Coordinates of C-alpha atoms in Angstrom, one line a residue:
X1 CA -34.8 21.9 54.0
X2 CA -38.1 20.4 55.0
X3 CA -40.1 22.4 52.4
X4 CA -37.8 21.4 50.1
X5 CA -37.4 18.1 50.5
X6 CA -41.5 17.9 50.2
X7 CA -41.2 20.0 46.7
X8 CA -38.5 17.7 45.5
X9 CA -40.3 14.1 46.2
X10 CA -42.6 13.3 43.2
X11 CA -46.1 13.1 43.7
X12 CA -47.4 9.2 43.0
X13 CA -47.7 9.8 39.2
X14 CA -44.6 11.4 38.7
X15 CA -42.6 8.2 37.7
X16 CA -45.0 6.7 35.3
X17 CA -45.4 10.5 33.8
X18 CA -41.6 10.5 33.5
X19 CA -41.5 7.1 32.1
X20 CA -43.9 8.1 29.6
X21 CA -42.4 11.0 28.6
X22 CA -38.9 9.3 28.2
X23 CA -40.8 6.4 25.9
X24 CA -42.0 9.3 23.6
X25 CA -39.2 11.1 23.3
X26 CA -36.6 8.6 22.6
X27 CA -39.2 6.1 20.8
X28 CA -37.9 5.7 16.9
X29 CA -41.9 5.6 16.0
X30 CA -43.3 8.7 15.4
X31 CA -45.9 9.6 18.1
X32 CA -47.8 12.7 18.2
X33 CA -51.3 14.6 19.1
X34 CA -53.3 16.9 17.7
X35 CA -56.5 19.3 18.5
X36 CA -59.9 19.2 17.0
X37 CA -58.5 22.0 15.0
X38 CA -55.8 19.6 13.9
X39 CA -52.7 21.8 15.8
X40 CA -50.0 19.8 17.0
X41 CA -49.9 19.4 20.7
X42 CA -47.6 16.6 21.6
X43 CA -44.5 15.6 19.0
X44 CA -41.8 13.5 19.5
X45 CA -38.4 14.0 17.7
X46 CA -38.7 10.9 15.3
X47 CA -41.6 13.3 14.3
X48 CA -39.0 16.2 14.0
X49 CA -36.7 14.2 11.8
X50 CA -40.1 13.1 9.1
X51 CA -41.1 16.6 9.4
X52 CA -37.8 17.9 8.3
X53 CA -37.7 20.6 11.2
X54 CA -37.6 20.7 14.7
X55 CA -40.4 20.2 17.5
X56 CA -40.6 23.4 18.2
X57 CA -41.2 24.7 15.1
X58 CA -44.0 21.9 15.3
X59 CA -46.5 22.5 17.8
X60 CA -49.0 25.1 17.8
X61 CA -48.4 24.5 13.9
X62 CA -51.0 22.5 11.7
X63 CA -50.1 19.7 9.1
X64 CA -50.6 22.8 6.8
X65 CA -48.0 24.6 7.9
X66 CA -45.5 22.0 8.2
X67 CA -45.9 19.9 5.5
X68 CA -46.1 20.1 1.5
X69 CA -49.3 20.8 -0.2
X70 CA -50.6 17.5 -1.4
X71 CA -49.3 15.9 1.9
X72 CA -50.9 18.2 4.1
X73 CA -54.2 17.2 2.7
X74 CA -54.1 13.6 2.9
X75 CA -53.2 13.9 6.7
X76 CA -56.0 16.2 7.4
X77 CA -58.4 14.6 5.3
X78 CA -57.7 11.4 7.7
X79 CA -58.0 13.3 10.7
X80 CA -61.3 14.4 9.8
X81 CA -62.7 10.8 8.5
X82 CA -61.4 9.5 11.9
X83 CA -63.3 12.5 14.2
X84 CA -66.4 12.0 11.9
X85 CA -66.6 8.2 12.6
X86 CA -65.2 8.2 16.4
X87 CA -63.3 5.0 14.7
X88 CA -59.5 4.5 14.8
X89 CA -57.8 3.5 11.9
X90 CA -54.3 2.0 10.7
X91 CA -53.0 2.3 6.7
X92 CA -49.6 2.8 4.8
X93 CA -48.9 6.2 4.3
X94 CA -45.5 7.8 2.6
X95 CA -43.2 10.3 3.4
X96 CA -39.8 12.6 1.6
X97 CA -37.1 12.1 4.5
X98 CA -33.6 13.4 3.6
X99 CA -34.6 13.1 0.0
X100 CA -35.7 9.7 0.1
X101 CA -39.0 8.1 -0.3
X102 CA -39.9 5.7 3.2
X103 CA -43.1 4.0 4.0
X104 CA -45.2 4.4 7.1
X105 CA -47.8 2.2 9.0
X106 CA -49.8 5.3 11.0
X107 CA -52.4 4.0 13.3
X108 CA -55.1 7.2 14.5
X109 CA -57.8 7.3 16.7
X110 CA -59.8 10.1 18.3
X111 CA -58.8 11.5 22.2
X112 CA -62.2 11.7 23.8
X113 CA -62.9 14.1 26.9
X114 CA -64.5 12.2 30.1
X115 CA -68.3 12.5 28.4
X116 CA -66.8 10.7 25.2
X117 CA -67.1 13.8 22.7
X118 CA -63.6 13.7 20.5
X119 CA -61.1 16.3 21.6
X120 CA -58.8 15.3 18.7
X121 CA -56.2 13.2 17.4
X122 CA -53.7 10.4 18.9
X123 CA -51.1 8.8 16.6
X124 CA -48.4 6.5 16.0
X125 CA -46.3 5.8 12.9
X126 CA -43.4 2.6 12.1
X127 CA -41.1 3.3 9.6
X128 CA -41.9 0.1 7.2
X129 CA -39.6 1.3 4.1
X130 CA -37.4 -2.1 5.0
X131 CA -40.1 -4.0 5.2
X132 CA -42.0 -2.5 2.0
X133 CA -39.1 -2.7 -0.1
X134 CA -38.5 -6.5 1.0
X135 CA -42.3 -7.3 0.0
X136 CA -41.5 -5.6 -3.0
X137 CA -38.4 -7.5 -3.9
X138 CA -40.8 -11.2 -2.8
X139 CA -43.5 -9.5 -4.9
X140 CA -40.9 -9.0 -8.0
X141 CA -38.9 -12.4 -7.8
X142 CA -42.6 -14.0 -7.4
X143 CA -43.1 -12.2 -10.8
X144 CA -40.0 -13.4 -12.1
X145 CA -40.8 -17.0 -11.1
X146 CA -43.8 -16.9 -12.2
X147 CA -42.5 -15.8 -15.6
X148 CA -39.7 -18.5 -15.3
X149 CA -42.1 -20.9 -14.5
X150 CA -44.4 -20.4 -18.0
X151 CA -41.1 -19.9 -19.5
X152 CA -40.2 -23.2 -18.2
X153 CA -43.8 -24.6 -19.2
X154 CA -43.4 -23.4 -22.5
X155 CA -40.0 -24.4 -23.3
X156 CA -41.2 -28.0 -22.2
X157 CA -44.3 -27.8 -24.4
X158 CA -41.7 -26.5 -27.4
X159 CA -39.1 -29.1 -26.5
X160 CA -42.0 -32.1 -26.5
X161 CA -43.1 -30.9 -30.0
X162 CA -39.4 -31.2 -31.2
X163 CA -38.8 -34.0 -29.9
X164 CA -42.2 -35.5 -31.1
X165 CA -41.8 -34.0 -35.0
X166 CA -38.1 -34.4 -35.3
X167 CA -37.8 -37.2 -38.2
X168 CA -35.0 -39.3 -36.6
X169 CA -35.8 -41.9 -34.5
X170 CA -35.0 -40.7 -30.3
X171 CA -35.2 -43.4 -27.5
X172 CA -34.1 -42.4 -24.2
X173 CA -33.3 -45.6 -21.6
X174 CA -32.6 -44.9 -17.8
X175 CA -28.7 -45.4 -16.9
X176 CA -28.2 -48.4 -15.5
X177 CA -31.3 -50.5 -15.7
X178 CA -31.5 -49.6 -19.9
X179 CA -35.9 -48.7 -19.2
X180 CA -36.7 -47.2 -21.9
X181 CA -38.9 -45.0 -20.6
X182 CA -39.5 -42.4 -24.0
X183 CA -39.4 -42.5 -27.3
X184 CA -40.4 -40.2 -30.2
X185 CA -43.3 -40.5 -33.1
X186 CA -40.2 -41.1 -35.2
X187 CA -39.2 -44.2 -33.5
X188 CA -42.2 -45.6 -32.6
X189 CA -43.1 -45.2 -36.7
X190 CA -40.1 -47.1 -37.3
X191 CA -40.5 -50.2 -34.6
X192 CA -44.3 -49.8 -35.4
X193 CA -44.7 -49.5 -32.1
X194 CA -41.6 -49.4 -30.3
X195 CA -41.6 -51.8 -26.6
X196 CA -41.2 -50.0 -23.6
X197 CA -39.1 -52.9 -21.8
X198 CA -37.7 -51.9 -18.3
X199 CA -35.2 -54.1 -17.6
X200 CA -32.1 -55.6 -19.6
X201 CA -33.8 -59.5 -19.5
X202 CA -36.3 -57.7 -21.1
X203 CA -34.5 -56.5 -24.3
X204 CA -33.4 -59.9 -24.8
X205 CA -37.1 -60.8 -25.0
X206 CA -38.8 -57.9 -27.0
X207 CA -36.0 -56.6 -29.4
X208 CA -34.7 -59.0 -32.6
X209 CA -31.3 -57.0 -33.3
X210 CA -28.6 -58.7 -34.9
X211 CA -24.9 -57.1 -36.4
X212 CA -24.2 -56.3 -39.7
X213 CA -23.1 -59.9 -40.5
X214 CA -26.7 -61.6 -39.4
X215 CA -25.5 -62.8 -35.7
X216 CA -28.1 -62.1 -33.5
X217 CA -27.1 -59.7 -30.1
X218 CA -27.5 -60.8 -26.8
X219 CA -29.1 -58.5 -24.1
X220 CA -26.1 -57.1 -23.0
X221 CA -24.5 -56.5 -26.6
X222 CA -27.7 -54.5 -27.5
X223 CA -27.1 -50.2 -28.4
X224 CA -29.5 -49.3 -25.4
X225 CA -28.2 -51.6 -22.9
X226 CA -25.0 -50.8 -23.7
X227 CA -25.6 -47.1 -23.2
X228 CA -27.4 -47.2 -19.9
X229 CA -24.2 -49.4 -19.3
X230 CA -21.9 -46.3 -19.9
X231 CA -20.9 -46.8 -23.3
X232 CA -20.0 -44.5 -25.6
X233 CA -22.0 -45.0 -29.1
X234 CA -20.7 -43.0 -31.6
X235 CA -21.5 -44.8 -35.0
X236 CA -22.5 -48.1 -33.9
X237 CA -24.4 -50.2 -37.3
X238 CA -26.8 -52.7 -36.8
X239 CA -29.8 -54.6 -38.1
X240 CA -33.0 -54.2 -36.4
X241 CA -36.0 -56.9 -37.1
X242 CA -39.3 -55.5 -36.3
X243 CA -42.0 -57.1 -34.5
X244 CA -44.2 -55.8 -37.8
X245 CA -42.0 -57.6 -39.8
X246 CA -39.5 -54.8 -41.4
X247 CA -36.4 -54.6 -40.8
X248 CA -33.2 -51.5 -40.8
X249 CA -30.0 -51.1 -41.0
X250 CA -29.3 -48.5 -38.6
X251 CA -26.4 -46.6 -36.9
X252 CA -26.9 -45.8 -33.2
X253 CA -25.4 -42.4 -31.6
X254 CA -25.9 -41.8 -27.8
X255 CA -25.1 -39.2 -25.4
X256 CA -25.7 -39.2 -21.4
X257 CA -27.4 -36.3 -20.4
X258 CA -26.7 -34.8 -16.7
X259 CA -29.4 -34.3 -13.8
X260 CA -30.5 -30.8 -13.6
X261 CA -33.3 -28.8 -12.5
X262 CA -35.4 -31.9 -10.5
X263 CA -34.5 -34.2 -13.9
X264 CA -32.9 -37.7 -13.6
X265 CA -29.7 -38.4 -15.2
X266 CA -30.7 -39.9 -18.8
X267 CA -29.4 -41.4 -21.8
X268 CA -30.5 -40.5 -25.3
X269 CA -30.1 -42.7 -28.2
X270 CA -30.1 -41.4 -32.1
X271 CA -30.8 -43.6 -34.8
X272 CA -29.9 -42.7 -38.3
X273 CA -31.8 -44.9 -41.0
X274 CA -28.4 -46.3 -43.1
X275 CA -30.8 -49.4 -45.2
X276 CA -31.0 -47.3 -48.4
X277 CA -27.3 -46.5 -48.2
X278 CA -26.4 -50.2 -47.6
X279 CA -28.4 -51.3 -50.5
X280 CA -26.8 -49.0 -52.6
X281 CA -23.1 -49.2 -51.6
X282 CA -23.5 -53.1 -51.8
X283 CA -24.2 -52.2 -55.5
X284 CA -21.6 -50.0 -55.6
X285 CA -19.4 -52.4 -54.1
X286 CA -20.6 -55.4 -57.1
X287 CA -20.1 -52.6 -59.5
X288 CA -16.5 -51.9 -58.4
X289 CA -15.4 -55.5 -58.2
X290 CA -16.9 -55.9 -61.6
X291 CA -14.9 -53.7 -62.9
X292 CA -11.8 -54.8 -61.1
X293 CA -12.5 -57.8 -62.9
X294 CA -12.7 -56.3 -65.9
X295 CA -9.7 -54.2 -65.5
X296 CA -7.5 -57.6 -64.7
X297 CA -8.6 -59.6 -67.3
X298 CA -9.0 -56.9 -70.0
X299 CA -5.4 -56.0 -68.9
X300 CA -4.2 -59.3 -68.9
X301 CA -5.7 -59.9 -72.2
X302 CA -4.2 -57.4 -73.8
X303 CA -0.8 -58.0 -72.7
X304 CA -0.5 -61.1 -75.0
X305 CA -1.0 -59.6 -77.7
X306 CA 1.3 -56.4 -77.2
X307 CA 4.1 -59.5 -76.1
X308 CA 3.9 -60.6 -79.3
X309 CA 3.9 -57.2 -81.2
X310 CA 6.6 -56.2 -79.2
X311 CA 8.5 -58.9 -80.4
X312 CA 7.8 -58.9 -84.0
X313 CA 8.6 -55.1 -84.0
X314 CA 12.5 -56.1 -82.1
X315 CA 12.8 -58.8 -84.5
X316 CA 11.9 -56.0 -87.7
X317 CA 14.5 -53.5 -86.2
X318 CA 17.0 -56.0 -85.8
X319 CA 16.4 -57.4 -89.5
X320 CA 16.6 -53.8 -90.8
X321 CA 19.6 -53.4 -88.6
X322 CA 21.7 -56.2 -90.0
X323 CA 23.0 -56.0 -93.9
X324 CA 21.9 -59.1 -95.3
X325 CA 24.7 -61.3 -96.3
X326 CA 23.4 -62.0 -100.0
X327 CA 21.2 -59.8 -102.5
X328 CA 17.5 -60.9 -102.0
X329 CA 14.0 -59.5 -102.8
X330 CA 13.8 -57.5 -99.4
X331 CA 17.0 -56.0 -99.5
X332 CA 15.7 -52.2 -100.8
X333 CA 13.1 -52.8 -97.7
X334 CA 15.4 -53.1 -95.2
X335 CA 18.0 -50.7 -96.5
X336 CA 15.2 -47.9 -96.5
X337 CA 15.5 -45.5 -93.7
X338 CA 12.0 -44.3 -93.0
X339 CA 10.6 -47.7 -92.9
X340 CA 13.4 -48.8 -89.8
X341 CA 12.1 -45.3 -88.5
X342 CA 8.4 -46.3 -88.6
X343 CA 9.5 -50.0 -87.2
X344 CA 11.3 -48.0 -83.8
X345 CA 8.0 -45.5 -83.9
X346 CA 5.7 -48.8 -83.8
X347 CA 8.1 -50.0 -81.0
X348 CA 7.6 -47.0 -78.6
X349 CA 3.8 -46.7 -79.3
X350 CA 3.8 -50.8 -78.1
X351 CA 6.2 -49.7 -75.3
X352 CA 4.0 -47.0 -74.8
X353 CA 0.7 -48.7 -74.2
X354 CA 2.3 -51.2 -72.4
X355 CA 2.9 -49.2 -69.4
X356 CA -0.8 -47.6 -69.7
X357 CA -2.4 -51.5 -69.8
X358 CA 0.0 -52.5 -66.7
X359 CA -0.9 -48.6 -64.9
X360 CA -4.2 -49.8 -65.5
X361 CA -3.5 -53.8 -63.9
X362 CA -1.5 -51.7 -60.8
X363 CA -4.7 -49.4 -60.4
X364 CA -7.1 -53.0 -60.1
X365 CA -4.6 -54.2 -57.9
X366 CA -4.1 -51.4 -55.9
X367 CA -8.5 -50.8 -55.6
X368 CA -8.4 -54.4 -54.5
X369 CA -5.7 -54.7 -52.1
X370 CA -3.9 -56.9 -53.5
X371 CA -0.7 -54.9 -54.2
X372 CA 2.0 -57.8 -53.4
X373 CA 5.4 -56.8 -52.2
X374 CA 8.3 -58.8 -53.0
X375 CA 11.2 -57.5 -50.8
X376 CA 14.9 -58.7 -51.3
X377 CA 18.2 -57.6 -50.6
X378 CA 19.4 -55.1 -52.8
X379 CA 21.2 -51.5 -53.0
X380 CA 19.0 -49.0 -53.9
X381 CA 21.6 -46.5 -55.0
X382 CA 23.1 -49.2 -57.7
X383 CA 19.4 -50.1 -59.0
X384 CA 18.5 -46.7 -59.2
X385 CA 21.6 -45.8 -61.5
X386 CA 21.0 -49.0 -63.5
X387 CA 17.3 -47.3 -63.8
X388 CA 18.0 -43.9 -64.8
X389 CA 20.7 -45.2 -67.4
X390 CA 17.7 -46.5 -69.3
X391 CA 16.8 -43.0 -70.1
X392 CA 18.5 -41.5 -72.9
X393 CA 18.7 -37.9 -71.3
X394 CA 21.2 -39.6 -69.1
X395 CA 23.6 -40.0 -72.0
X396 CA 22.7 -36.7 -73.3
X397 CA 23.7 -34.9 -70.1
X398 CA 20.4 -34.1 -69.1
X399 CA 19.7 -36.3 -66.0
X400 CA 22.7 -36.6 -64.0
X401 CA 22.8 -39.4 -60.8
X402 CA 24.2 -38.2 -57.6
X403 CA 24.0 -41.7 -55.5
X404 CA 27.6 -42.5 -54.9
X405 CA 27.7 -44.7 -51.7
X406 CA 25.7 -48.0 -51.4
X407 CA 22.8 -47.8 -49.6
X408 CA 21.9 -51.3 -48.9
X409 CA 18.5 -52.7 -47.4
X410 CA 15.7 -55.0 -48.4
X411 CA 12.7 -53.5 -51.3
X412 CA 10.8 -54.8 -53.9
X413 CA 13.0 -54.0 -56.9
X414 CA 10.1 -53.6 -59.2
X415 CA 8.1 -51.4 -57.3
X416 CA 11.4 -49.6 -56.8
X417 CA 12.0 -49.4 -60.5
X418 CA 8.0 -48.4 -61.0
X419 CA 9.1 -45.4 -58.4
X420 CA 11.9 -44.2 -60.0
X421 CA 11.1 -44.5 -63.6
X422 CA 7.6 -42.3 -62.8
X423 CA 9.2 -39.6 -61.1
X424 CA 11.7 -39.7 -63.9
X425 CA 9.2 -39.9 -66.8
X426 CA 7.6 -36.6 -65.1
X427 CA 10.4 -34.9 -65.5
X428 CA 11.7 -35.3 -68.3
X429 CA 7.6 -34.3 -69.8
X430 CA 7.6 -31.4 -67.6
X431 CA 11.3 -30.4 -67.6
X432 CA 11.5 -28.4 -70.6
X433 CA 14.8 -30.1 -72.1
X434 CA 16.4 -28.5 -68.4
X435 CA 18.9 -30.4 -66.2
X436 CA 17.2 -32.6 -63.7
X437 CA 19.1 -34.7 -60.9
X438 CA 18.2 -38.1 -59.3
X439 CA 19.6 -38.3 -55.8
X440 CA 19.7 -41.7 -53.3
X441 CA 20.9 -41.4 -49.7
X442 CA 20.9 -42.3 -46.9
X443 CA 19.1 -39.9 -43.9
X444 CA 19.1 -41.0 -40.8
X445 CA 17.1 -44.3 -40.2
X446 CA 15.6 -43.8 -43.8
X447 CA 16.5 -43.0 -47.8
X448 CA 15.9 -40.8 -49.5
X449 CA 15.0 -40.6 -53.2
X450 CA 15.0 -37.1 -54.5
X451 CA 13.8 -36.5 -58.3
X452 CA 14.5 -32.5 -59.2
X453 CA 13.7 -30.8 -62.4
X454 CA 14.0 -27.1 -63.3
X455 CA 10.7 -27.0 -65.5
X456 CA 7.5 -25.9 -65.5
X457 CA 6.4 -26.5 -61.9
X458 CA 3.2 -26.9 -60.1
X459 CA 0.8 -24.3 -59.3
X460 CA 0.0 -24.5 -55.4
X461 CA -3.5 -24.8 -55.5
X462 CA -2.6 -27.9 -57.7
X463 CA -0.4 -29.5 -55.2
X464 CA -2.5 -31.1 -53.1
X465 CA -4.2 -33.2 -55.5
X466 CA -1.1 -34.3 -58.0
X467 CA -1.4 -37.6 -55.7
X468 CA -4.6 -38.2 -56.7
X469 CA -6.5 -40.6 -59.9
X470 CA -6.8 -39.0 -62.7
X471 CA -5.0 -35.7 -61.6
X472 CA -2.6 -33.3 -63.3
X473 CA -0.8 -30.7 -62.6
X474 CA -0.8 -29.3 -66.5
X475 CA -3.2 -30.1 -69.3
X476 CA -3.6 -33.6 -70.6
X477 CA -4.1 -32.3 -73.9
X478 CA -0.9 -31.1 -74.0
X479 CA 1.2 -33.4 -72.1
X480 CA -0.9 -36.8 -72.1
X481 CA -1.3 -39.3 -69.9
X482 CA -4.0 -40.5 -67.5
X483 CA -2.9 -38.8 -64.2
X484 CA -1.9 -42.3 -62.7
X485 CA 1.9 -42.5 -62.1
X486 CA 2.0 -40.2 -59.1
X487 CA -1.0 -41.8 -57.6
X488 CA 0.5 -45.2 -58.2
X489 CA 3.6 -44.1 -56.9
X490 CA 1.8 -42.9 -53.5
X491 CA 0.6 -46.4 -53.3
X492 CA 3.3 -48.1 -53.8
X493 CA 5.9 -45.8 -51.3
X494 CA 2.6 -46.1 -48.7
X495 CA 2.5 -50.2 -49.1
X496 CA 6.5 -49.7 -48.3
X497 CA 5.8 -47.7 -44.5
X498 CA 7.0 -44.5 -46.7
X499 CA 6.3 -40.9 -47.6
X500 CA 6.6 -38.8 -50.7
X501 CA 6.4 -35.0 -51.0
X502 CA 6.6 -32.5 -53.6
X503 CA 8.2 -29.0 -53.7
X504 CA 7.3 -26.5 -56.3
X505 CA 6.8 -23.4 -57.3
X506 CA 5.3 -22.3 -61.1
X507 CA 8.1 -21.8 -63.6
X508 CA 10.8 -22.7 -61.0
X509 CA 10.4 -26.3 -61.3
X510 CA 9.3 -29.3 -58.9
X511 CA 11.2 -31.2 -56.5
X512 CA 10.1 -35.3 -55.2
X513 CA 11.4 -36.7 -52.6
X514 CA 10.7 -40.4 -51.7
X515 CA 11.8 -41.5 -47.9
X516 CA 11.7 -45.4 -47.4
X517 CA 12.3 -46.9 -44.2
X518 CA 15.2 -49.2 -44.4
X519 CA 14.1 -52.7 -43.5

């Protein structure tokens, strides 16, 4: 027991030779040591698991014999650099584990005997794959910023030339105290030299800019200040005087623009250049009342003379209409048949371009605004019949009236009678000789007045611009006319809070219906 007891008590070194041992072994670094003749000695299993086989099979064996090739030779070509210099080394070094590529950081040195000659090799290796592949990814998205970055530089280089080359005027002002702290070569052409002011006092002092009837703006009723306000710009005209002396009509557009990327929120202001257009549409506009003018009093001038032709052509028909009550020189005139039917032809070509000459007075009115309504009490189904039985297809059967029931409310009978005899008149031209029907009544809050004819109809491409000056459905050549009534019409049911429509379909005929609110 004795004896035993001595064999089983560890000498003094046993414990830190144990400890050793049990560091190496369970250690996840590879450790290991080889001979001169670079034979394994000493390998740990984290060794095993890199060499792909176990210890056993390792020591006594060289890297030769254990590893691949080309591996094999890069380990012994280290051992002997490291023998050769009596210096240790570290470096990276790779190895195939399970099929996978991991990274190594081996540090060698030589084992020396007690006199210092090299008995062979001592290592230790870290797996670093983790660690590799994170440099790697820092190494790539440094790349990647980096690229960003130029990107980013060059986009900014790109985005300045724009901005310096694009023709329309840019300012940009900084929300709230309206600095204007930018503005293009467009801009500062214009301005000649546009002021950099940085607060809104400051506009007041350094920009002239005035509305589009002369009043000069205050600070605060300035485009810029108003946009650094918060505004919304979206078409704003005004006059700009120039410190050079020039001056613009201009129309301002702005937009905020968020903070991003390190960037200040900021507002940018468009200019568009509108003085050439102003110039011209005040021409246009002393052209169109000139011949407004024109229109009225050529219209107006002409009507006195068709008065009095309309007359003298009643007072001929009437003449040829009654027998004279004693033989006289004109009796074989007034007896003769074709001259009373030139006298009623003369009377319908007077009728005739008395309704173009007052088209052509309800057109100046109409371009001028001044289409006057007179409204009065009246019932709109009894006026309509009294117009329709104007028209002689009413007697011949043709147009037949469906308004039966009063439908009383306040209009203006003329421009009531203008409606009904134009949709009327179209379709009688357009009608073909077929029946057409005039309907008035009443639907819901509203009346309707519905004008249907079973003629030629209206092509749908053609239907959107009937309503329009100057337009027709058919040829003029055939049909005459100057495309007016319907437009006049549209005017006239428009000035009365109404709405017309049309219906129609291309040899099926065309149906109108006006709907006038009842006032």
């Amino acid at each position: 027991m004795k004896h035993r007891r001595r064999h089983d008590a560890p000498s003094p070194a046993d414990p830190s030779e144990k400890l050793l041992r049990q560091l190496v072994h369970e250690t996840l670094d590879l450790v290991f040591i080889k001979d001169r003749d670079g034979r394994y000695l000493v390998a740990n299993p984290a060794s095993a698991l890199v060499a792909g086989r176990p210890v056993n099979e390792i020591i006594g064996r060289t890297d030769d014999e254990v590893f691949p090739p080309e591996q094999a030779r890069q380990l012994r070509e280290a051992d002997q650099r490291i023998l050769a210099s009596g210096q240790g080394e570290t470096y990276d070094e790779s190895f195939i584990v399970d099929g996978e590529l991991r990274y190594f950081s081996t540090a060698k040195m030589p084992q020396r005997d007690d006199d210092g000659a090299p008995l062979g090799i001592v290592g230790i290796s870290r797996d670093i794959t983790d660690r590799k592949r994170a440099e790697e990814a820092l190494a790539r998205l440094a790349l990647e910023n980096l690229t960003l970055l130029e990107r980013a530089q060059a986009e900014e280089r790109w985005l300045g030339t724009i901005l310096a080359r694009t023709p329309m005027p840019l300012v940009f002002v900084e929300p709230g105290t309206a600095r204007v702290f930018f503005a293009n070569a467009a801009a500062d052409r214009m301005a000649g030299g546009l002021p950099r002011p940085v607060n809104v006092a400051e506009h007041g002092r350094v920009f002239d800019m005035r509305d589009i009837d002369g009043r000069r703006l205050e600070a605060d009723e300035m485009p810029l200040v108003r946009a650094a306000r918060g505004e919304d710009l979206n078409g704003f005209q005004f006059r700009w005087v120039f410190a050079n002396g020039g001056a613009k009509t201009l129309v301002a557009y702005s937009a905020r623009l968020p903070a991003v990327d390190g960037h200040a929120e900021t507002v940018m202001l468009a200019f568009d250049d509108i003085t050439a257009l102003k110039q011209v549409q005040g021409q246009l506009e002393e052209a169109v009342r000139v011949r407004q003018d024109f229109l009225s009093i050529a219209g107006h001038e002409l009507k006195t003379p068709l008065t009095s032709l309309t007359l003298i052509a009643r007072s001929m028909e009437n003449a040829l209409a009654t027998p004279p009550a004693a033989p006289t020189a004109l009796a074989p005139l007034e007896a003769n048949p074709r001259i009373a039917e030139r006298c009623r032809n003369l009377h319908r070509q007077i009728a005739r371009l008395t309704s173009l000459v007052d088209r052509l007075l309800d057109v100046s009115r109409i371009s001028a605004g001044k289409l006057a309504l007179d409204l009065e009490p009246m019932d709109l189904a009894e006026t309509a019949r009294d117009i329709a039985s104007r028209f002689p297809e009413v007697a011949s059967g043709q147009i037949t009236i469906d308004a039966p029931a009063a439908v009383e409310g306040r209009w203006d009978r003329m421009r009531v009678e203008q409606i009904v005899t134009n949709l009327l008149s179209n379709a009688v031209i357009y009608g073909e000789r077929r029946p057409i029907s005039l309907t008035v009544r009443h639907v819901d809050a509203r009346v309707e007045i519905v004008v249907r004819d079973q003629g030629i109809g209206i092509a749908p491409e053609a239907l959107g611009r009937i309503f329009e000056r100057f337009e027709r459905a058919a040829s003029g050549r055939q049909y005459g006319g100057l495309g007016l009534g319907l437009w006049i019409v549209r005017q006239i049911v428009e000035a009365m809070d109404g709405t017309i429509g049309v219906e129609s379909a291309v040899g099926r005929g065309s149906t109108f219906t006006v709907r006038l609110p009842i006032v």
